Amino acid sequence: MRSRKDFRNIIAATVLTLGAVPLIASCTTVADKGQSREDRLAAAGFVARPANTPEREAMLKRLPPNKLLILARGKTVNYVYADPKNCDCLYVGSSQAYGRYQKTRIQEKIANRQLQAAQTYADTSWDWSRWGSDIANFDGPFGPDIDWY
């Protein structure tokens, strides 16, 4: 039987594959932010390594929690993320996984900005004509080709 965390990772990977991450990400709450970061890391290809020995637990506690860090050894660069509260594990990812993670974050930011812009002009009772057409460098909510009156 799969755990709830495994189920979320499978869903996150499926959603990323379908390209719908920005749509779902715009619906997250502040409480979900910590968990959604772990989901995004897993979907991007980061592997969760459990702190299942005393040595690993001690090493995990030495890292700053919930911070993405670069681990460079010679020509190899990896990224690590310590999660002592949710999974008591260390997420480890390659440069490629980090690139996918960053791409997902950018897509989410774009989607959130689009959602915010859509919500800004959603009030149909707002009367733009009350503000006048002489506002410098402002073409109105619908662009320069739409009249104010």
PDB file of N, CA, C and O in Angstrom, residues 58-111:
ATOM      1  N   ALA A  58      22.175  13.122  12.201  1.00  0.00           N
ATOM      2  CA  ALA A  58      23.081  14.168  12.684  1.00  0.00           C
ATOM      3  C   ALA A  58      23.508  15.091  11.544  1.00  0.00           C
ATOM      4  O   ALA A  58      23.577  16.314  11.720  1.00  0.00           O
ATOM      5  N   MET A  59      23.771  14.519  10.370  1.00  0.00           N
ATOM      6  CA  MET A  59      24.172  15.336   9.221  1.00  0.00           C
ATOM      7  C   MET A  59      23.011  16.221   8.758  1.00  0.00           C
ATOM      8  O   MET A  59      23.212  17.383   8.395  1.00  0.00           O
ATOM      9  N   LEU A  60      21.806  15.678   8.757  1.00  0.00           N
ATOM     10  CA  LEU A  60      20.637  16.446   8.337  1.00  0.00           C
ATOM     11  C   LEU A  60      20.426  17.655   9.254  1.00  0.00           C
ATOM     12  O   LEU A  60      20.096  18.745   8.789  1.00  0.00           O
ATOM     13  N   LYS A  61      20.659  17.479  10.536  1.00  0.00           N
ATOM     14  CA  LYS A  61      20.483  18.568  11.504  1.00  0.00           C
ATOM     15  C   LYS A  61      21.524  19.671  11.333  1.00  0.00           C
ATOM     16  O   LYS A  61      21.300  20.798  11.749  1.00  0.00           O
ATOM     17  N   ARG A  62      22.652  19.353  10.705  1.00  0.00           N
ATOM     18  CA  ARG A  62      23.695  20.358  10.485  1.00  0.00           C
ATOM     19  C   ARG A  62      23.368  21.272   9.313  1.00  0.00           C
ATOM     20  O   ARG A  62      23.920  22.367   9.209  1.00  0.00           O
ATOM     21  N   LEU A  63      22.470  20.848   8.443  1.00  0.00           N
ATOM     22  CA  LEU A  63      22.097  21.661   7.287  1.00  0.00           C
ATOM     23  C   LEU A  63      20.978  22.625   7.661  1.00  0.00           C
ATOM     24  O   LEU A  63      20.128  22.303   8.488  1.00  0.00           O
ATOM     25  N   PRO A  64      20.940  23.800   7.020  1.00  0.00           N
ATOM     26  CA  PRO A  64      19.811  24.703   7.276  1.00  0.00           C
ATOM     27  C   PRO A  64      18.530  24.078   6.718  1.00  0.00           C
ATOM     28  O   PRO A  64      18.508  23.625   5.571  1.00  0.00           O
ATOM     29  N   PRO A  65      17.474  24.032   7.508  1.00  0.00           N
ATOM     30  CA  PRO A  65      16.234  23.400   7.035  1.00  0.00           C
ATOM     31  C   PRO A  65      15.549  24.215   5.954  1.00  0.00           C
ATOM     32  O   PRO A  65      15.573  25.446   5.975  1.00  0.00           O
ATOM     33  N   ASN A  66      14.953  23.494   5.013  1.00  0.00           N
ATOM     34  CA  ASN A  66      14.126  24.093   3.963  1.00  0.00           C
ATOM     35  C   ASN A  66      14.861  25.141   3.128  1.00  0.00           C
ATOM     36  O   ASN A  66      14.292  26.146   2.732  1.00  0.00           O
ATOM     37  N   LYS A  67      16.124  24.883   2.865  1.00  0.00           N
ATOM     38  CA  LYS A  67      16.939  25.756   2.008  1.00  0.00           C
ATOM     39  C   LYS A  67      17.583  24.888   0.928  1.00  0.00           C
ATOM     40  O   LYS A  67      18.105  23.815   1.202  1.00  0.00           O
ATOM     41  N   LEU A  68      17.547  25.388  -0.292  1.00  0.00           N
ATOM     42  CA  LEU A  68      18.172  24.686  -1.407  1.00  0.00           C
ATOM     43  C   LEU A  68      19.641  25.101  -1.462  1.00  0.00           C
ATOM     44  O   LEU A  68      19.949  26.287  -1.567  1.00  0.00           O
ATOM     45  N   LEU A  69      20.537  24.126  -1.362  1.00  0.00           N
ATOM     46  CA  LEU A  69      21.976  24.387  -1.327  1.00  0.00           C
ATOM     47  C   LEU A  69      22.678  23.694  -2.485  1.00  0.00           C
ATOM     48  O   LEU A  69      22.240  22.651  -2.959  1.00  0.00           O
ATOM     49  N   ILE A  70      23.810  24.266  -2.894  1.00  0.00           N
ATOM     50  CA  ILE A  70      24.632  23.662  -3.944  1.00  0.00           C
ATOM     51  C   ILE A  70      25.722  22.838  -3.277  1.00  0.00           C
ATOM     52  O   ILE A  70      26.386  23.295  -2.345  1.00  0.00           O
ATOM     53  N   LEU A  71      25.913  21.617  -3.772  1.00  0.00           N
ATOM     54  CA  LEU A  71      26.972  20.737  -3.297  1.00  0.00           C
ATOM     55  C   LEU A  71      27.865  20.433  -4.493  1.00  0.00           C
ATOM     56  O   LEU A  71      27.462  19.713  -5.406  1.00  0.00           O
ATOM     57  N   ALA A  72      29.059  21.024  -4.510  1.00  0.00           N
ATOM     58  CA  ALA A  72      29.977  20.837  -5.637  1.00  0.00           C
ATOM     59  C   ALA A  72      31.149  19.961  -5.202  1.00  0.00           C
ATOM     60  O   ALA A  72      31.785  20.220  -4.185  1.00  0.00           O
ATOM     61  N   ARG A  73      31.396  18.939  -6.008  1.00  0.00           N
ATOM     62  CA  ARG A  73      32.552  18.054  -5.810  1.00  0.00           C
ATOM     63  C   ARG A  73      33.237  17.894  -7.146  1.00  0.00           C
ATOM     64  O   ARG A  73      32.722  17.196  -8.025  1.00  0.00           O
ATOM     65  N   GLY A  74      34.382  18.550  -7.299  1.00  0.00           N
ATOM     66  CA  GLY A  74      35.072  18.493  -8.579  1.00  0.00           C
ATOM     67  C   GLY A  74      34.204  19.087  -9.670  1.00  0.00           C
ATOM     68  O   GLY A  74      33.753  20.216  -9.580  1.00  0.00           O
ATOM     69  N   LYS A  75      33.951  18.307 -10.736  1.00  0.00           N
ATOM     70  CA  LYS A  75      33.124  18.773 -11.843  1.00  0.00           C
ATOM     71  C   LYS A  75      31.646  18.465 -11.641  1.00  0.00           C
ATOM     72  O   LYS A  75      30.805  18.876 -12.426  1.00  0.00           O
ATOM     73  N   THR A  76      31.318  17.728 -10.594  1.00  0.00           N
ATOM     74  CA  THR A  76      29.943  17.338 -10.333  1.00  0.00           C
ATOM     75  C   THR A  76      29.261  18.347  -9.417  1.00  0.00           C
ATOM     76  O   THR A  76      29.791  18.703  -8.364  1.00  0.00           O
ATOM     77  N   VAL A  77      28.106  18.800  -9.839  1.00  0.00           N
ATOM     78  CA  VAL A  77      27.315  19.733  -9.031  1.00  0.00           C
ATOM     79  C   VAL A  77      25.972  19.082  -8.734  1.00  0.00           C
ATOM     80  O   VAL A  77      25.281  18.622  -9.636  1.00  0.00           O
ATOM     81  N   ASN A  78      25.638  19.023  -7.472  1.00  0.00           N
ATOM     82  CA  ASN A  78      24.342  18.528  -7.036  1.00  0.00           C
ATOM     83  C   ASN A  78      23.678  19.591  -6.177  1.00  0.00           C
ATOM     84  O   ASN A  78      24.342  20.495  -5.668  1.00  0.00           O
ATOM     85  N   TYR A  79      22.381  19.456  -6.020  1.00  0.00           N
ATOM     86  CA  TYR A  79      21.618  20.375  -5.195  1.00  0.00           C
ATOM     87  C   TYR A  79      20.946  19.557  -4.100  1.00  0.00           C
ATOM     88  O   TYR A  79      20.451  18.459  -4.356  1.00  0.00           O
ATOM     89  N   VAL A  80      20.962  20.097  -2.877  1.00  0.00           N
ATOM     90  CA  VAL A  80      20.379  19.383  -1.742  1.00  0.00           C
ATOM     91  C   VAL A  80      19.399  20.298  -1.013  1.00  0.00           C
ATOM     92  O   VAL A  80      19.562  21.515  -0.982  1.00  0.00           O
ATOM     93  N   TYR A  81      18.385  19.659  -0.455  1.00  0.00           N
ATOM     94  CA  TYR A  81      17.350  20.369   0.289  1.00  0.00           C
ATOM     95  C   TYR A  81      17.023  19.536   1.519  1.00  0.00           C
ATOM     96  O   TYR A  81      16.546  18.401   1.415  1.00  0.00           O
ATOM     97  N   ALA A  82      17.307  20.081   2.693  1.00  0.00           N
ATOM     98  CA  ALA A  82      17.054  19.370   3.951  1.00  0.00           C
ATOM     99  C   ALA A  82      15.618  19.621   4.403  1.00  0.00           C
ATOM    100  O   ALA A  82      15.187  20.763   4.507  1.00  0.00           O
ATOM    101  N   ASP A  83      14.903  18.532   4.647  1.00  0.00           N
ATOM    102  CA  ASP A  83      13.515  18.616   5.104  1.00  0.00           C
ATOM    103  C   ASP A  83      13.360  17.798   6.394  1.00  0.00           C
ATOM    104  O   ASP A  83      12.911  16.653   6.367  1.00  0.00           O
ATOM    105  N   PRO A  84      13.744  18.372   7.533  1.00  0.00           N
ATOM    106  CA  PRO A  84      13.694  17.607   8.783  1.00  0.00           C
ATOM    107  C   PRO A  84      12.296  17.426   9.358  1.00  0.00           C
ATOM    108  O   PRO A  84      12.083  16.538  10.174  1.00  0.00           O
ATOM    109  N   LYS A  85      11.322  18.240   8.938  1.00  0.00           N
ATOM    110  CA  LYS A  85       9.990  18.159   9.544  1.00  0.00           C
ATOM    111  C   LYS A  85       9.025  17.264   8.780  1.00  0.00           C
ATOM    112  O   LYS A  85       8.382  16.408   9.350  1.00  0.00           O
ATOM    113  N   ASN A  86       8.882  17.477   7.454  1.00  0.00           N
ATOM    114  CA  ASN A  86       7.880  16.729   6.691  1.00  0.00           C
ATOM    115  C   ASN A  86       8.268  15.278   6.475  1.00  0.00           C
ATOM    116  O   ASN A  86       7.461  14.378   6.692  1.00  0.00           O
ATOM    117  N   CYS A  87       9.473  15.041   5.986  1.00  0.00           N
ATOM    118  CA  CYS A  87       9.838  13.659   5.658  1.00  0.00           C
ATOM    119  C   CYS A  87      11.086  13.181   6.394  1.00  0.00           C
ATOM    120  O   CYS A  87      11.465  12.025   6.257  1.00  0.00           O
ATOM    121  N   ASP A  88      11.721  14.054   7.160  1.00  0.00           N
ATOM    122  CA  ASP A  88      12.982  13.726   7.833  1.00  0.00           C
ATOM    123  C   ASP A  88      13.953  13.126   6.815  1.00  0.00           C
ATOM    124  O   ASP A  88      14.461  12.022   6.978  1.00  0.00           O
ATOM    125  N   CYS A  89      14.175  13.900   5.729  1.00  0.00           N
ATOM    126  CA  CYS A  89      14.985  13.395   4.638  1.00  0.00           C
ATOM    127  C   CYS A  89      15.772  14.524   3.976  1.00  0.00           C
ATOM    128  O   CYS A  89      15.573  15.701   4.285  1.00  0.00           O
ATOM    129  N   LEU A  90      16.634  14.131   3.065  1.00  0.00           N
ATOM    130  CA  LEU A  90      17.427  15.061   2.271  1.00  0.00           C
ATOM    131  C   LEU A  90      17.087  14.821   0.809  1.00  0.00           C
ATOM    132  O   LEU A  90      17.207  13.695   0.320  1.00  0.00           O
ATOM    133  N   TYR A  91      16.601  15.856   0.129  1.00  0.00           N
ATOM    134  CA  TYR A  91      16.338  15.762  -1.302  1.00  0.00           C
ATOM    135  C   TYR A  91      17.641  16.070  -2.029  1.00  0.00           C
ATOM    136  O   TYR A  91      18.276  17.083  -1.755  1.00  0.00           O
ATOM    137  N   VAL A  92      18.015  15.207  -2.964  1.00  0.00           N
ATOM    138  CA  VAL A  92      19.242  15.381  -3.734  1.00  0.00           C
ATOM    139  C   VAL A  92      18.883  15.375  -5.207  1.00  0.00           C
ATOM    140  O   VAL A  92      18.172  14.498  -5.686  1.00  0.00           O
ATOM    141  N   GLY A  93      19.398  16.392  -5.937  1.00  0.00           N
ATOM    142  CA  GLY A  93      19.096  16.485  -7.360  1.00  0.00           C
ATOM    143  C   GLY A  93      20.296  16.913  -8.173  1.00  0.00           C
ATOM    144  O   GLY A  93      21.205  17.577  -7.669  1.00  0.00           O
ATOM    145  N   SER A  94      20.290  16.546  -9.436  1.00  0.00           N
ATOM    146  CA  SER A  94      21.354  16.908 -10.372  1.00  0.00           C
ATOM    147  C   SER A  94      21.109  18.323 -10.907  1.00  0.00           C
ATOM    148  O   SER A  94      20.095  18.948 -10.621  1.00  0.00           O
ATOM    149  N   SER A  95      22.033  18.791 -11.723  1.00  0.00           N
ATOM    150  CA  SER A  95      21.859  20.094 -12.378  1.00  0.00           C
ATOM    151  C   SER A  95      20.626  20.083 -13.278  1.00  0.00           C
ATOM    152  O   SER A  95      19.908  21.080 -13.369  1.00  0.00           O
ATOM    153  N   GLN A  96      20.384  18.958 -13.939  1.00  0.00           N
ATOM    154  CA  GLN A  96      19.211  18.846 -14.807  1.00  0.00           C
ATOM    155  C   GLN A  96      17.919  18.923 -13.985  1.00  0.00           C
ATOM    156  O   GLN A  96      16.953  19.578 -14.386  1.00  0.00           O
ATOM    157  N   ALA A  97      17.896  18.244 -12.846  1.00  0.00           N
ATOM    158  CA  ALA A  97      16.719  18.288 -11.973  1.00  0.00           C
ATOM    159  C   ALA A  97      16.506  19.705 -11.458  1.00  0.00           C
ATOM    160  O   ALA A  97      15.370  20.188 -11.395  1.00  0.00           O
ATOM    161  N   TYR A  98      17.587  20.384 -11.108  1.00  0.00           N
ATOM    162  CA  TYR A  98      17.474  21.768 -10.647  1.00  0.00           C
ATOM    163  C   TYR A  98      16.913  22.662 -11.756  1.00  0.00           C
ATOM    164  O   TYR A  98      16.082  23.524 -11.501  1.00  0.00           O
ATOM    165  N   GLY A  99      17.369  22.448 -12.986  1.00  0.00           N
ATOM    166  CA  GLY A  99      16.854  23.216 -14.116  1.00  0.00           C
ATOM    167  C   GLY A  99      15.362  23.012 -14.304  1.00  0.00           C
ATOM    168  O   GLY A  99      14.614  23.968 -14.560  1.00  0.00           O
ATOM    169  N   ARG A 100      14.905  21.764 -14.171  1.00  0.00           N
ATOM    170  CA  ARG A 100      13.463  21.487 -14.283  1.00  0.00           C
ATOM    171  C   ARG A 100      12.694  22.150 -13.143  1.00  0.00           C
ATOM    172  O   ARG A 100      11.608  22.697 -13.334  1.00  0.00           O
ATOM    173  N   TYR A 101      13.275  22.127 -11.943  1.00  0.00           N
ATOM    174  CA  TYR A 101      12.653  22.764 -10.779  1.00  0.00           C
ATOM    175  C   TYR A 101      12.509  24.266 -11.014  1.00  0.00           C
ATOM    176  O   TYR A 101      11.446  24.840 -10.774  1.00  0.00           O
ATOM    177  N   GLN A 102      13.564  24.907 -11.510  1.00  0.00           N
ATOM    178  CA  GLN A 102      13.525  26.348 -11.768  1.00  0.00           C
ATOM    179  C   GLN A 102      12.499  26.680 -12.851  1.00  0.00           C
ATOM    180  O   GLN A 102      11.780  27.664 -12.751  1.00  0.00           O
ATOM    181  N   LYS A 103      12.431  25.861 -13.889  1.00  0.00           N
ATOM    182  CA  LYS A 103      11.470  26.085 -14.963  1.00  0.00           C
ATOM    183  C   LYS A 103      10.040  26.032 -14.418  1.00  0.00           C
ATOM    184  O   LYS A 103       9.199  26.864 -14.773  1.00  0.00           O
ATOM    185  N   THR A 104       9.777  25.084 -13.545  1.00  0.00           N
ATOM    186  CA  THR A 104       8.464  24.955 -12.932  1.00  0.00           C
ATOM    187  C   THR A 104       8.138  26.183 -12.093  1.00  0.00           C
ATOM    188  O   THR A 104       7.018  26.698 -12.137  1.00  0.00           O
ATOM    189  N   ARG A 105       9.117  26.668 -11.335  1.00  0.00           N
ATOM    190  CA  ARG A 105       8.902  27.871 -10.516  1.00  0.00           C
ATOM    191  C   ARG A 105       8.567  29.076 -11.389  1.00  0.00           C
ATOM    192  O   ARG A 105       7.685  29.867 -11.060  1.00  0.00           O
ATOM    193  N   ILE A 106       9.265  29.226 -12.508  1.00  0.00           N
ATOM    194  CA  ILE A 106       9.007  30.341 -13.419  1.00  0.00           C
ATOM    195  C   ILE A 106       7.595  30.236 -13.991  1.00  0.00           C
ATOM    196  O   ILE A 106       6.858  31.220 -14.057  1.00  0.00           O
ATOM    197  N   GLN A 107       7.206  29.015 -14.394  1.00  0.00           N
ATOM    198  CA  GLN A 107       5.852  28.814 -14.930  1.00  0.00           C
ATOM    199  C   GLN A 107       4.799  29.158 -13.879  1.00  0.00           C
ATOM    200  O   GLN A 107       3.763  29.751 -14.190  1.00  0.00           O
ATOM    201  N   GLU A 108       5.055  28.798 -12.627  1.00  0.00           N
ATOM    202  CA  GLU A 108       4.116  29.099 -11.558  1.00  0.00           C
ATOM    203  C   GLU A 108       4.014  30.600 -11.320  1.00  0.00           C
ATOM    204  O   GLU A 108       2.919  31.132 -11.109  1.00  0.00           O
ATOM    205  N   LYS A 109       5.143  31.305 -11.372  1.00  0.00           N
ATOM    206  CA  LYS A 109       5.117  32.755 -11.190  1.00  0.00           C
ATOM    207  C   LYS A 109       4.312  33.429 -12.296  1.00  0.00           C
ATOM    208  O   LYS A 109       3.525  34.341 -12.034  1.00  0.00           O
ATOM    209  N   ILE A 110       4.516  32.969 -13.525  1.00  0.00           N
ATOM    210  CA  ILE A 110       3.754  33.528 -14.651  1.00  0.00           C
ATOM    211  C   ILE A 110       2.270  33.270 -14.464  1.00  0.00           C
ATOM    212  O   ILE A 110       1.440  34.168 -14.640  1.00  0.00           O
ATOM    213  N   ALA A 111       1.920  32.059 -14.092  1.00  0.00           N
ATOM    214  CA  ALA A 111       0.509  31.716 -13.886  1.00  0.00           C
ATOM    215  C   ALA A 111      -0.090  32.543 -12.748  1.00  0.00           C
ATOM    216  O   ALA A 111      -1.228  33.016 -12.856  1.00  0.00           O
TER     217      ALA A 111
END
